[in-house]
Each structure stands twice: as structure tokens, then as C-alpha cells.
Coordinates of C-alpha atoms and ligand atoms in Angstrom, one line a residue:
X118 CA -22.7 14.6 67.8
X119 CA -25.6 16.3 66.1
X120 CA -27.6 19.2 67.4
X121 CA -30.8 17.4 66.8
X122 CA -32.3 13.8 67.2
X123 CA -33.0 13.5 63.5
X124 CA -32.3 15.7 60.3
X125 CA -36.0 15.1 59.5
X126 CA -39.3 14.6 61.5
X127 CA -42.3 14.2 59.0
X128 CA -45.6 14.5 60.8
X129 CA -48.1 12.1 59.3
X130 CA -47.6 8.8 57.5
X131 CA -49.8 9.4 54.3
X132 CA -49.0 9.0 50.8
X133 CA -47.4 12.6 51.3
X134 CA -45.6 11.9 54.6
X135 CA -44.7 8.2 54.1
X136 CA -43.2 9.0 50.6
X137 CA -41.1 12.1 51.7
X138 CA -39.7 10.2 54.8
X139 CA -38.5 7.3 52.5
X140 CA -36.9 9.5 50.0
X141 CA -35.3 11.5 52.6
X142 CA -33.8 8.2 54.2
X143 CA -32.7 7.2 50.8
X144 CA -30.9 10.5 50.5
X145 CA -29.0 9.8 53.6
X146 CA -31.2 11.8 56.0
X147 CA -31.7 10.5 59.6
X148 CA -35.5 10.7 59.3
X149 CA -38.4 9.7 61.6
X150 CA -42.1 9.7 60.7
X151 CA -45.0 10.5 63.3
X152 CA -48.2 8.8 62.8
X153 CA -51.1 8.4 65.1
X154 CA -53.1 6.0 63.3
X155 CA -52.7 2.2 64.2
X156 CA -51.5 1.6 60.5
X157 CA -49.1 3.7 58.1
X158 CA -50.6 5.0 54.7
X159 CA -52.7 7.7 55.7
X160 CA -56.0 8.4 54.4
X161 CA -55.3 6.8 51.1
X162 CA -54.1 3.3 52.1
X163 CA -56.6 3.1 55.2
X164 CA -59.7 4.6 54.4
X165 CA -59.5 6.2 51.0
X166 CA -58.0 5.4 47.5
X167 CA -57.3 1.5 48.2
X168 CA -60.4 0.6 50.2
X169 CA -62.7 2.3 47.8
X170 CA -60.8 0.5 44.8
X171 CA -61.2 -2.5 46.4
X172 CA -65.1 -2.1 46.5
X173 CA -65.2 -0.7 43.2
X174 CA -64.0 -3.5 41.4
X175 CA -65.5 -6.3 43.7
X176 CA -69.1 -4.4 43.0
X177 CA -68.2 -4.1 39.2
X178 CA -67.5 -7.8 39.2
X179 CA -71.0 -8.6 41.3
X180 CA -72.8 -6.2 38.6
X181 CA -71.4 -7.8 35.5
X182 CA -72.4 -11.2 36.8
X183 CA -76.0 -10.3 38.5
X184 CA -77.2 -8.1 35.3
X185 CA -76.6 -11.1 33.2
X186 CA -74.1 -9.2 30.7
X187 CA -71.6 -12.1 31.0
X188 CA -74.1 -14.2 29.2
X189 CA -73.1 -12.6 25.9
X190 CA -69.6 -14.0 26.2
X191 CA -71.2 -17.4 27.0
X192 CA -70.7 -17.2 30.4
X193 CA -73.6 -18.8 31.8
X194 CA -74.5 -18.3 35.7
X195 CA -77.0 -19.5 38.0
X196 CA -78.7 -17.6 40.9
X197 CA -76.2 -14.7 41.4
X198 CA -75.8 -13.7 45.4
X199 CA -74.0 -11.2 47.1
X200 CA -71.4 -12.3 50.1
X201 CA -71.0 -8.7 51.4
X202 CA -68.8 -9.8 54.2
X203 CA -66.4 -11.5 51.7
X204 CA -66.1 -8.6 49.7
X205 CA -65.3 -6.5 52.8
X206 CA -63.1 -9.0 53.7
X207 CA -61.2 -8.9 50.3
X208 CA -61.2 -5.1 51.0
X209 CA -59.4 -5.4 54.5
X210 CA -57.1 -8.1 53.0
X211 CA -56.0 -5.2 50.4
X212 CA -55.4 -2.6 53.1
X213 CA -53.6 -5.1 55.4
X214 CA -51.1 -5.7 52.7
X215 CA -50.6 -2.3 51.5
X216 CA -50.2 -0.9 55.3
X217 CA -48.2 -3.4 56.3
X218 CA -46.0 -3.1 53.1
X219 CA -45.3 0.7 54.3
X220 CA -44.1 -0.6 57.8
X221 CA -41.7 -2.7 56.0
X222 CA -40.3 -0.2 53.6
X223 CA -39.8 2.1 56.8
X224 CA -37.5 -0.7 58.3
X225 CA -36.0 -1.5 55.0
X226 CA -34.9 2.6 54.6
X227 CA -34.7 2.8 58.4
X228 CA -37.3 5.3 59.1
X229 CA -38.3 5.5 62.6
X230 CA -41.9 5.6 63.3
X231 CA -42.9 7.6 66.2
X232 CA -46.4 6.2 67.1
X233 CA -48.7 8.9 68.4
X234 CA -50.1 12.2 67.4
X235 CA -47.4 14.8 67.2
X236 CA -47.7 18.9 68.5
X237 CA -45.2 21.5 67.5
X238 CA -43.3 22.7 70.8
X239 CA -41.1 24.8 68.8
X240 CA -40.0 25.0 65.1
X241 CA -37.5 22.1 65.7
X242 CA -39.2 20.3 68.5
X243 CA -42.2 17.8 68.0
X244 CA -43.8 16.3 71.1
X245 CA -45.3 12.7 70.4
X246 CA -46.8 10.6 73.2
X247 CA -45.3 12.8 76.0
X248 CA -41.7 12.9 74.6
X249 CA -40.1 15.7 72.7
X250 CA -37.9 14.8 69.6
X251 CA -36.1 17.5 67.7
X252 CA -35.2 18.0 64.2
X253 CA -33.3 20.2 61.9
X254 CA -36.3 20.2 59.5
X255 CA -40.1 19.5 59.9
X256 CA -42.7 18.3 57.2
X257 CA -46.1 18.9 57.8
X258 CA -48.1 16.0 55.7
X259 CA -51.1 15.7 58.1
X260 CA -53.6 15.3 55.4
X261 CA -57.2 16.2 55.4
X262 CA -60.8 14.7 57.0
X263 CA -64.3 14.9 56.2
X264 CA -65.7 18.4 55.8
X265 CA -68.7 18.4 58.3
X266 CA -72.3 19.5 57.3
X267 CA -74.1 21.7 59.7
X268 CA -77.4 20.0 60.9
X269 CA -76.5 16.7 59.4
X270 CA -74.7 14.8 62.3
X271 CA -72.3 12.1 60.8
X272 CA -72.4 8.9 63.2
X273 CA -70.3 5.9 61.2
X274 CA -71.1 3.6 64.1
X275 CA -74.9 4.1 63.7
X276 CA -74.2 3.5 60.0
X277 CA -77.3 5.9 59.1
X278 CA -75.7 9.3 58.5
X279 CA -72.0 8.3 57.6
X280 CA -69.1 9.9 56.0
X281 CA -66.7 7.9 53.3
X282 CA -65.2 6.0 56.2
X283 CA -68.7 4.8 57.3
X284 CA -69.9 4.1 53.6
X285 CA -66.4 1.8 53.0
X286 CA -67.6 -0.3 56.0
X287 CA -71.5 -0.6 55.6
X288 CA -72.4 -4.2 56.8
X289 CA -75.5 -4.5 54.8
X290 CA -76.5 -2.8 51.6
X291 CA -79.1 0.0 52.0
X292 CA -82.6 0.2 50.3
X293 CA -82.3 3.7 49.5
X294 CA -78.7 5.6 50.0
X295 CA -78.6 9.4 49.6
X296 CA -75.2 10.9 48.7
X297 CA -75.1 14.5 49.5
X298 CA -72.2 16.0 47.0
X299 CA -71.9 14.9 43.4
X300 CA -68.1 15.1 43.6
X301 CA -65.8 12.3 43.3
X302 CA -66.4 10.6 46.6
X303 CA -70.3 10.8 46.2
X304 CA -70.0 9.2 42.5
X305 CA -67.5 6.5 43.4
X306 CA -69.1 5.4 46.6
X307 CA -72.6 6.0 45.4
X308 CA -71.7 3.3 42.5
X309 CA -70.6 0.8 44.6
X310 CA -73.6 0.8 46.6
X311 CA -75.8 0.9 43.4
X312 CA -74.1 -2.0 42.0
X313 CA -74.7 -4.0 44.9
X314 CA -78.6 -3.2 45.0
X315 CA -79.2 0.1 46.5
X316 CA -81.3 2.7 44.9
X317 CA -79.1 5.8 44.9
X318 CA -80.1 9.4 45.1
X319 CA -77.3 12.1 44.6
X320 CA -78.2 15.7 45.8
X321 CA -75.6 18.0 44.5
X322 CA -75.5 21.9 45.2
X323 CA -74.6 23.1 42.0
X324 CA -76.1 22.4 38.6
X325 CA -73.6 20.0 37.4
X326 CA -71.5 17.0 38.9
X327 CA -67.7 16.5 38.9
X328 CA -66.8 20.5 39.6
X329 CA -63.3 20.9 38.5
X330 CA -63.6 18.6 35.5
X331 CA -64.3 20.0 31.9
X332 CA -67.8 20.9 31.2
X333 CA -68.4 18.7 28.7
X334 CA -67.5 15.6 31.1
X335 CA -69.4 17.0 33.7
X336 CA -72.6 17.1 31.3
X337 CA -71.9 13.6 30.0
X338 CA -71.3 12.5 33.7
X339 CA -75.2 13.4 34.3
X340 CA -76.3 11.4 31.4
X341 CA -74.2 8.4 32.1
X342 CA -75.1 8.1 36.1
X343 CA -78.8 8.7 35.3
X344 CA -78.7 6.1 32.8
X345 CA -77.0 3.7 35.3
X346 CA -80.0 4.2 37.8
X347 CA -78.9 7.0 39.9
X348 CA -81.4 9.4 40.8
X349 CA -79.9 13.2 40.3
X350 CA -81.1 16.2 42.3
X351 CA -78.8 19.0 40.7
X352 CA -78.9 22.7 42.2
X353 CA -80.3 21.2 45.4
X354 CA -79.2 21.8 49.1
X355 CA -79.7 19.6 52.0
X356 CA -80.7 22.0 54.9
X357 CA -81.5 19.4 57.3
X358 CA -81.6 15.8 58.7
X359 CA -83.5 14.1 61.4
X360 CA -82.7 10.3 62.3
X361 CA -85.4 8.2 64.1
X362 CA -85.0 4.6 64.5
X363 CA -83.3 3.2 61.5
X364 CA -84.3 5.9 59.3
X365 CA -83.2 9.2 58.3
X366 CA -85.7 12.2 56.7
X367 CA -83.8 14.8 55.0
X368 CA -85.0 18.3 54.0
X369 CA -84.0 19.6 50.7
X370 CA -84.2 23.0 49.1
X371 CA -83.3 24.4 45.5
X372 CA -80.3 25.9 46.0
X373 CA -81.5 29.0 44.1
X374 CA -84.2 29.3 46.8
X375 CA -87.8 27.8 46.6
X376 CA -90.4 25.4 48.6
X377 CA -88.6 22.6 50.7
X378 CA -89.2 18.8 50.2
X379 CA -88.3 15.9 52.6
X380 CA -86.9 12.3 51.3
X381 CA -86.5 9.3 53.7
X382 CA -83.3 7.0 53.2
X383 CA -81.9 4.2 55.7
X384 CA -78.4 5.5 54.6
X385 CA -77.0 8.9 54.1
X386 CA -73.6 9.6 52.7
X387 CA -72.1 12.9 53.3
X388 CA -69.7 13.9 50.5
X389 CA -69.0 17.5 50.3
X390 CA -65.3 18.0 50.6
X391 CA -62.4 17.5 52.7
X392 CA -60.3 20.2 55.0
X393 CA -56.9 20.2 56.1
X394 CA -56.0 18.5 59.5
X395 CA -54.2 21.2 61.3
X396 CA -56.2 21.1 65.0
X397 CA -53.8 19.8 68.0
X398 CA -50.6 20.3 65.9
X399 CA -49.6 23.3 67.8
X400 CA -49.3 25.4 65.0
X401 CA -49.6 28.6 67.3
X402 CA -46.5 27.7 69.0
X403 CA -44.5 28.2 66.0
X404 CA -46.5 31.4 64.7
X405 CA -47.8 29.6 61.6
X406 CA -50.9 31.0 60.3
X407 CA -53.4 29.4 58.0
X408 CA -55.0 30.9 54.9
X409 CA -58.7 31.6 54.4
X410 CA -59.2 28.2 53.5
X411 CA -57.7 26.5 56.7
X412 CA -54.6 25.4 54.4
X413 CA -51.0 25.9 55.2
X414 CA -49.4 27.9 52.5
X415 CA -46.0 27.2 51.1
X416 CA -43.6 28.7 48.3
X417 CA -42.7 26.5 45.4
X418 CA -40.2 24.4 47.4
X419 CA -42.9 23.6 50.0
X420 CA -41.1 25.8 52.8
X421 CA -43.8 27.6 55.1
X422 CA -43.0 30.9 56.4
X423 CA -41.0 29.3 59.4
X424 CA -37.7 28.5 59.1
X425 CA -36.9 24.5 59.0
X426 CA -40.5 23.9 58.7
X427 CA -42.0 22.6 55.3
X428 CA -45.4 21.2 54.2
X429 CA -47.1 19.1 51.7
X430 CA -50.1 17.1 50.4
X431 CA -54.0 17.7 51.1
X432 CA -52.9 20.3 54.3
X433 CA -51.7 22.5 51.3
X434 CA -53.4 24.4 48.5
X435 CA -54.2 22.0 45.1
X436 CA -56.0 19.2 44.4
X437 CA -56.4 16.6 47.0
X438 CA -54.7 13.6 45.6
X439 CA -52.5 10.9 46.4
X440 CA -50.3 11.1 43.6
X441 CA -49.8 14.9 44.1
X442 CA -49.0 14.5 48.0
X443 CA -46.4 11.7 46.6
X444 CA -44.8 14.0 44.3
X445 CA -44.7 16.7 47.0
X446 CA -43.2 14.4 49.4
X447 CA -40.1 13.4 47.0
X448 CA -39.6 17.0 46.1
X449 CA -39.7 18.3 49.7
X450 CA -37.1 15.5 50.7
X451 CA -35.0 16.4 47.7
X452 CA -35.2 20.1 48.5
X453 CA -34.1 19.5 52.2
X454 CA -31.2 17.3 51.1
X455 CA -30.0 20.0 49.1
X456 CA -31.4 18.9 45.7
X457 CA -33.9 20.5 43.5
X458 CA -37.1 19.1 44.0
X459 CA -40.0 20.2 41.7
X460 CA -43.7 19.7 41.0
X461 CA -45.3 20.7 38.0
X462 CA -48.8 21.8 39.5
X463 CA -50.0 22.3 36.0
X464 CA -49.8 18.5 34.9
X465 CA -51.7 16.7 37.7
X466 CA -53.9 14.1 36.4
X467 CA -57.4 13.4 37.9
X468 CA -59.2 10.3 37.8
X469 CA -63.0 9.2 38.9
X470 CA -62.9 5.5 39.1
X471 CA -66.7 4.8 38.5
X472 CA -67.3 2.6 35.0
X473 CA -66.5 4.3 32.7
X474 CA -63.8 6.4 34.4
X475 CA -63.7 10.1 34.0
X476 CA -60.1 11.3 33.4
X477 CA -58.4 14.7 32.9
X478 CA -55.3 16.6 32.8
X479 CA -54.2 20.2 32.4
X480 CA -56.9 23.3 31.6
X481 CA -60.3 22.4 31.1
X482 CA -61.7 23.7 27.7
X483 CA -63.4 26.6 29.5
X484 CA -60.1 27.5 31.2
X485 CA -57.9 27.3 28.0
X486 CA -60.4 29.6 26.2
X487 CA -60.1 31.9 28.8
X488 CA -56.2 32.2 28.3
X489 CA -56.4 32.6 24.5
X490 CA -57.3 30.9 21.2
X491 CA -57.4 27.1 21.0
X492 CA -58.3 24.5 18.8
X493 CA -60.2 21.1 20.3
X494 CA -60.0 17.6 18.9
X495 CA -62.5 14.8 19.8
X496 CA -63.1 11.3 19.3
X497 CA -66.0 9.0 20.3
X498 CA -65.2 5.6 22.5
X499 CA -67.8 4.2 19.9
X500 CA -65.8 4.4 17.2
X501 CA -62.6 2.9 19.0
X502 CA -62.2 -0.7 17.8
X503 CA -61.2 -1.9 21.1
X504 CA -64.3 -0.3 23.1
X505 CA -66.5 -1.3 20.5
X506 CA -65.5 -4.8 20.6
X507 CA -65.6 -4.6 24.5
X508 CA -69.2 -3.1 24.3
X509 CA -67.9 0.0 26.0
X510 CA -69.6 2.8 24.0
X511 CA -69.9 5.5 26.3
X512 CA -67.6 8.3 26.4
X513 CA -64.7 10.2 24.3
X514 CA -61.3 11.7 24.3
X515 CA -60.8 15.3 23.9
X516 CA -57.5 16.9 23.3
X517 CA -57.3 20.9 23.9
X518 CA -54.2 22.7 22.1
X519 CA -53.2 26.2 21.7
X520 CA -54.2 27.3 18.4
X521 CA -51.0 29.1 17.5
X522 CA -48.1 26.7 18.8
X523 CA -50.1 23.4 18.6
X524 CA -49.2 22.9 22.4
X525 CA -51.4 20.4 24.4
X526 CA -52.9 22.5 27.1
X527 CA -55.2 19.7 28.3
X528 CA -56.9 16.4 27.9
X529 CA -59.8 14.8 29.1
X530 CA -61.5 11.4 28.7
X531 CA -64.4 9.1 29.3
X532 CA -63.5 5.6 28.9
X533 CA -63.6 2.3 30.8
X534 CA -59.6 2.8 31.3
X535 CA -59.4 6.3 31.0
X536 CA -57.6 6.3 34.2
X537 CA -54.9 4.7 32.5
X538 CA -55.2 6.7 29.2
X539 CA -54.6 9.6 30.7
X540 CA -51.1 8.7 31.9
X541 CA -49.8 9.2 28.3
X542 CA -51.3 12.8 27.9
X543 CA -49.7 13.6 31.2
X544 CA -46.4 12.5 30.0
X545 CA -46.8 14.4 26.8
X546 CA -47.7 17.6 28.4
X547 CA -44.9 17.2 30.9
X548 CA -42.6 17.3 27.9
X549 CA -44.4 20.0 26.2
X550 CA -45.7 17.6 23.2
X551 CA -47.9 19.3 20.7
X552 CA -51.2 17.6 19.2
X553 CA -49.2 16.4 16.2
X554 CA -46.6 14.9 18.6
X555 CA -49.2 12.7 19.9
X556 CA -51.0 12.0 16.4
X557 CA -47.6 11.0 15.3
X558 CA -46.9 8.7 17.9
X559 CA -47.5 4.9 17.0
X560 CA -50.1 3.3 19.3
X561 CA -50.4 -0.3 19.5
X562 CA -53.9 -1.6 18.0
X563 CA -56.3 -2.4 19.2
X564 CA -56.2 -0.5 22.2
X565 CA -58.3 2.4 24.1
X566 CA -55.5 4.5 23.8
X567 CA -55.5 5.0 19.8
X568 CA -58.7 7.2 21.0
X569 CA -56.0 9.4 22.3
X570 CA -54.0 9.4 19.0
X571 CA -57.6 9.9 17.1
X572 CA -58.4 13.0 19.1
X573 CA -55.0 14.5 18.6
X574 CA -55.4 13.8 14.7
X575 CA -58.8 15.4 15.0
X576 CA -57.1 18.9 16.5
X577 CA -56.1 19.2 12.8
X578 CA -59.3 17.9 11.5
X579 CA -57.8 14.5 10.5
X580 CA -58.9 11.5 12.3
X581 CA -59.2 8.1 10.6
X582 CA -62.1 6.3 12.0
X583 CA -65.0 8.8 12.2
Ligands
FAD165 P1 -53.4 11.6 54.2 O1 -53.5 10.5 53.8 O2 -54.6 12.3 55.1 O3 -52.6 11.2 55.8 C1 -52.2 12.2 56.7 C2 -51.8 11.2 57.8 O4 -51.2 12.3 58.9 C3 -53.2 10.4 58.5 O5 -52.6 9.2 58.7 C4 -53.4 11.0 59.9 O6 -53.6 10.0 60.9 C5 -52.0 11.4 60.1 N1 -51.7 12.8 61.3 C6 -52.9 13.8 61.3 N2 -52.3 14.6 61.9 C7 -51.1 14.1 62.8 C8 -50.6 14.4 63.9 N3 -50.7 15.5 64.4 N4 -49.6 13.6 64.5 C9 -49.1 12.4 63.6 N5 -50.1 11.9 62.6 C10 -51.1 12.8 62.3 N6 -56.7 10.2 45.8 C11 -56.3 9.7 44.7 O7 -55.2 10.1 44.2 N7 -56.8 8.6 44.1 C12 -58.0 8.0 44.7 O8 -58.6 7.0 44.2 C13 -58.6 8.6 45.9 N8 -59.5 8.1 46.6 C14 -60.2 8.5 47.6 C15 -61.0 7.9 48.4 C16 -61.6 8.2 49.5 C17 -62.9 7.8 50.0 C18 -61.2 9.4 50.2 C19 -61.6 9.8 51.5 C20 -59.9 9.9 49.4 C21 -59.2 9.7 48.4 N9 -58.2 10.3 47.8 C22 -58.0 9.7 46.6 C23 -57.3 11.3 48.4 C24 -56.3 10.7 49.0 O9 -56.5 9.7 50.1 C25 -55.6 11.8 49.8 O10 -55.5 12.9 48.8 C26 -54.2 11.7 50.1 O11 -54.5 10.5 51.2 C27 -53.6 12.8 51.0 O12 -52.4 12.4 51.5 P2 -51.5 13.0 52.3 O13 -50.5 12.4 52.9 O14 -51.5 14.4 52.3 O15 -52.4 12.8 53.9
NAI166 P1 -65.6 17.1 46.1 O1 -65.2 18.4 46.1 O2 -65.1 16.1 45.0 O3 -67.1 17.2 45.7 C1 -68.1 17.6 46.7 C2 -69.3 18.1 46.3 O4 -70.2 18.1 47.1 C3 -69.1 19.1 45.1 O5 -69.8 18.7 44.2 C4 -69.8 20.4 45.7 O6 -70.5 21.2 44.9 C5 -71.1 19.6 46.5 N1 -71.5 20.1 47.7 C6 -71.1 20.9 48.9 N2 -71.9 21.4 49.6 C7 -72.9 20.9 49.5 C8 -74.2 21.0 50.0 N3 -74.5 21.4 51.4 N4 -75.5 20.1 49.7 C9 -75.1 19.5 48.4 N5 -73.6 19.2 47.9 C10 -72.7 20.0 48.2 O7 -65.2 16.4 47.4 P2 -65.3 14.9 48.1 O8 -66.2 14.2 47.1 O9 -66.0 14.8 49.2 O10 -64.0 14.6 47.7 C11 -63.1 14.9 48.5 C12 -61.6 14.7 48.1 O11 -61.3 13.5 48.0 C13 -61.9 15.3 46.7 O12 -60.8 16.7 46.7 C14 -61.0 14.4 46.2 O13 -59.9 14.8 45.3 C15 -60.5 13.5 46.9 N6 -60.9 12.1 46.2 C16 -60.2 11.6 45.1 C17 -60.7 10.4 44.5 C18 -59.8 10.2 43.0 O14 -59.0 10.8 43.1 N7 -60.4 9.1 42.4 C19 -61.5 9.6 45.0 C20 -62.3 10.4 46.2 C21 -61.9 11.5 46.7

């Protein structure tokens, strides 16, 4: 009989943890996954990627109908009304289907779900709901939660000052939504409520939206969201909030210092980033320390400094993205099983699912320039036949290549389907492609993806359609 109850215990059933647990089981390891939520799937499936995309999709349909743009295609509508309860029900249905699907996959792959929050007793023992379980290996995949903003107290039940979870569940459209933080969550959820009828003001500390993305995309983002009717207060910080009845009053100051102003809102979304979930995990019991950002450090194989303890996903350094967590889940399981699991952290695409979408993979132009000489090719969506036909003029594709080797270092795109287009750029970069490789790859016509080919052709100064 084995010395341990399990070969592997994974703590947390988000995209990192559940995928890692399933892969480990596929590789023949006796595996359990600890999850404290009532449903599997973590932040992503319960209160993140999936519900936000359901509301983005639904609100896009509503705006298309309500704004009258469908009339151009001969679709004549009478008075368009919003049934928010129906939209929320559709979102709940998507979440239920997908979280239930993970439960099915656990049963199919014989992964035991240990229900409750887990804490280390020692490096090979995890206590869950008062019971100890042992394992040869433990993977920490506890994810992240909203970073609080001192002086701006979130209360999702009241629905006045909310975090992303509260903003996904509002039962009425706010008259004025103030979003604190012009990052991914602020712009996606700000877009949802603007489309449904709210006035939306985004307060961002930095001088540009979407930190981490290429500078040109960040500049263009401000233009596009302003054009869509969002009010942007860049270079501005929120220093306090007071709630009286059903209204909040926020105090704002220029980030660089200066006079304060106040603004009123009936809903405030705090979206200033997320931080790792490590409280209550018992890390001190195993002597595992955190870095200055509160993250768990690992080596390239996702091993922590403690033997038999591994970590993946949002609780370790790197972008907080579901697909990054999933790939790390697969890699860590393969490493534990004695195979070679690798994640190429230089090629992790990122997408903002607004309309248009903002997407990128690899280095920004700013970062690439710091490393050496580069060549850049750009192609506007306005000159792409499919985007033009669909009346989607905003955006461009930009390919950044090494000036000497022509190897692609980064690709950035703003387009209605930029999130889908960026997949080919990631694949090309993973295979070490040059811009010429992309330029000489046949792309189907008429597709938005032809803009990727033309941007690659532009690296050598020879796009056709501009
Ligand atoms: P999580 O998904 O956070 O899962 C961790 C799980 O561990 C949780 O279920 C938690 O309950 C559980 N847990 C924590 N501590 C314990 C414990 N001690 N014992 C047992 N269980 C524990 N990313 C994208 O790539 N695309 C998107 O479109 C996208 N949209 C998002 C929208 C929103 C509103 C938010 C908030 C996030 C979004 N993200 C998106 C980010 C994405 O959700 C995360 O990067 C991803 O969920 C991280 O996966 P994870 O497995 O590391 O952690
Ligand atoms: P973020 O890091 O994307 O943006 C936070 C923004 O808040 C930054 O622009 C920052 O400068 C600003 N900020 C910080 N403090 C501030 C203050 N006091 N006042 C005003 N602005 C302030 O974080 P966000 O949007 O909360 O998202 C968290 C994570 O979730 C991200 O890391 C992202 O990767 C992930 N996510 C991914 C999505 C996707 O892939 N489509 C969708 C939603 C979330």
C-alpha cells in the first residue's frame, strides 16, 4: 500500500487546478482536488471569464438592436427594451453548464473533489474540513482575488460600491457607473453597462489605459472608448468614497498632485488589479515564503522551494490569465509524472474582449526597441475587405520583427475579432516564424486575418491593399 492517500493533491479548482488535476489523472496519478467554492472552475468559470463574456455578448446584441445599426442590413425593429433578468439568467446558464461540465470531467477522470478550503499541516498533508489527506506532491493553485482600495469599501450586497463579482450581478442598470481602474476588467465591464444604458466614467491612475499593452494600442484605446461615449479621467486617483443612501461620492485628485474634485455615482466598480490567494493556506507550516508582491515563487518546472510542493496560475508571477494557468496546470502535472512540461512564458496572448477587441502576444514595440533594432509593419483594418464590408473600420494589426533575423517578436491588433486573430501570431511565434513566413502563408479571403498577413508584408514595406 502507498505511503500516501494520493500521488497528487491540487489545492484550488480554477483553470490552473482543474486542468492540472485532470492531466495528472490522465497520466495515471491518483489525484484529488480541493475546492472551497460550491462549484468547480474557479474565478474564471464562476465570476470571471465566462460570466463577463456572457454579459459582453448579450450587451453587444442589445446595443446592436437598440442603436438602430441593424436597420442598415434591413433588420427593422420596433421599440427595443432590455430584459436584464433574462440576460442575467443567460449568464447563469452558461456558468452552470460549464462548472457542471468540470464536475463531469472529474468523475470521468476519477479525480476526487475534496470539498472545503485546504490548509497545509506539513508539506505532504493537507487538512480539508477537519480531515487530513496526504499526498506525495501538492500543487498550490489557489488563484487570486480583488485588490482592495483603502478608503473605498466594497459591499457587493448593497450594490453601490462593487468589485467585478458585484458588477457581474447588478439587478438594474446604473444611471452613472464610475469605474476605478482603466485596465481589462474596468473596460470590459464598463463596456457592458455602457451598452445597456449607463453613463460610464473611468478613473485611471496612469496617463493611459490598459497597462502592459503596446503603447499604440493604449493610445488608440482612449480614442475608441471616448468615441463610444465613456468619459475618461486619466492621470487621476480616487482618494476616498462616502456612501449616503443610494449614492456614492468619490473624491478624486490628479495623480501628480493638485486640487481635489468630487463626483457622484449610483454605482462604483473597483477594478485596480488582483492579488494572490494565500491567506489561511498554512504556508508558514511548511516554511514557504512569499515574494514582495505576495506571490509564490517557483522555478521553471513550477517547483517551490519546498520539496513536493508546486505552484501555478494567478498565485505565481506572470500575467493573471486563464489560459496561462491552464498551460501551467498541464505542465506541472507532466513534470510531476516524470515527463517534461514546459510553458513558453514569452508567448502568452492577452485579449481585451471589448468591441473592437484589443489583443497582443510577445513584446510591445517599446520593450522590443530596448532589446535591439526592430522593423515594424502595420496594416489598418479600414483597408481589410471583410472589416470594411462589416462596417468595422477601427483598429490595425502591427507586426514587430527583429531587424536582422526578421524573427517575429510581437504582434498587436485592434479588430472586432482580434482575440481570434492573435492565435495565429502566437502559433507563428511558438514556431520561431519570421515576418516573411507569415507574409507568404496563404490566408483565406475575405477574412480579418488577412490583415495579419498584410501587416507582416508591411514589415518589408510591401503590403498590397494600402
Ligand atoms: P482561480 O480561477 O482564481 O481559482 C482558484 C480556486 O482556488 C478558486 O476557486 C478558489 O475558491 C480556490 N481556493 C483558493 N484557496 C483555496 C483553499 N485554501 N482551499 C481550496 N480552494 C481554494 N482571464 C482570461 O484569460 N480571459 C478572460 O476573459 C478573463 N476574464 C476575467 C474576468 C474577470 C471579471 C476576472 C475577475 C478575471 C478574468 N480573467 C480572465 C482572469 C482569470 O479568471 C484568472 O486568470 C484565472 O481564473 C486564474 O486561474 P487559477 O486557476 O490560477 O485561479
Ligand atoms: P489591471 O491590472 O488590468 O488594471 C488595473 C488598473 O487600475 C491599472 O490600469 C492601474 O493603473 C489602475 N489603478 C491602480 N490603482 C488605481 C487607483 N488607486 N486609482 C485609479 N486607477 C488605479 O487589473 P484588473 O482590470 O482589475 O484585472 C485584474 C486581472 O484580471 C488582470 O491581471 C487581468 O489579467 C485579469 N483579467 C483578464 C481579462 C481578460 O483576459 N480579458 C478580463 C478581466 C480580467
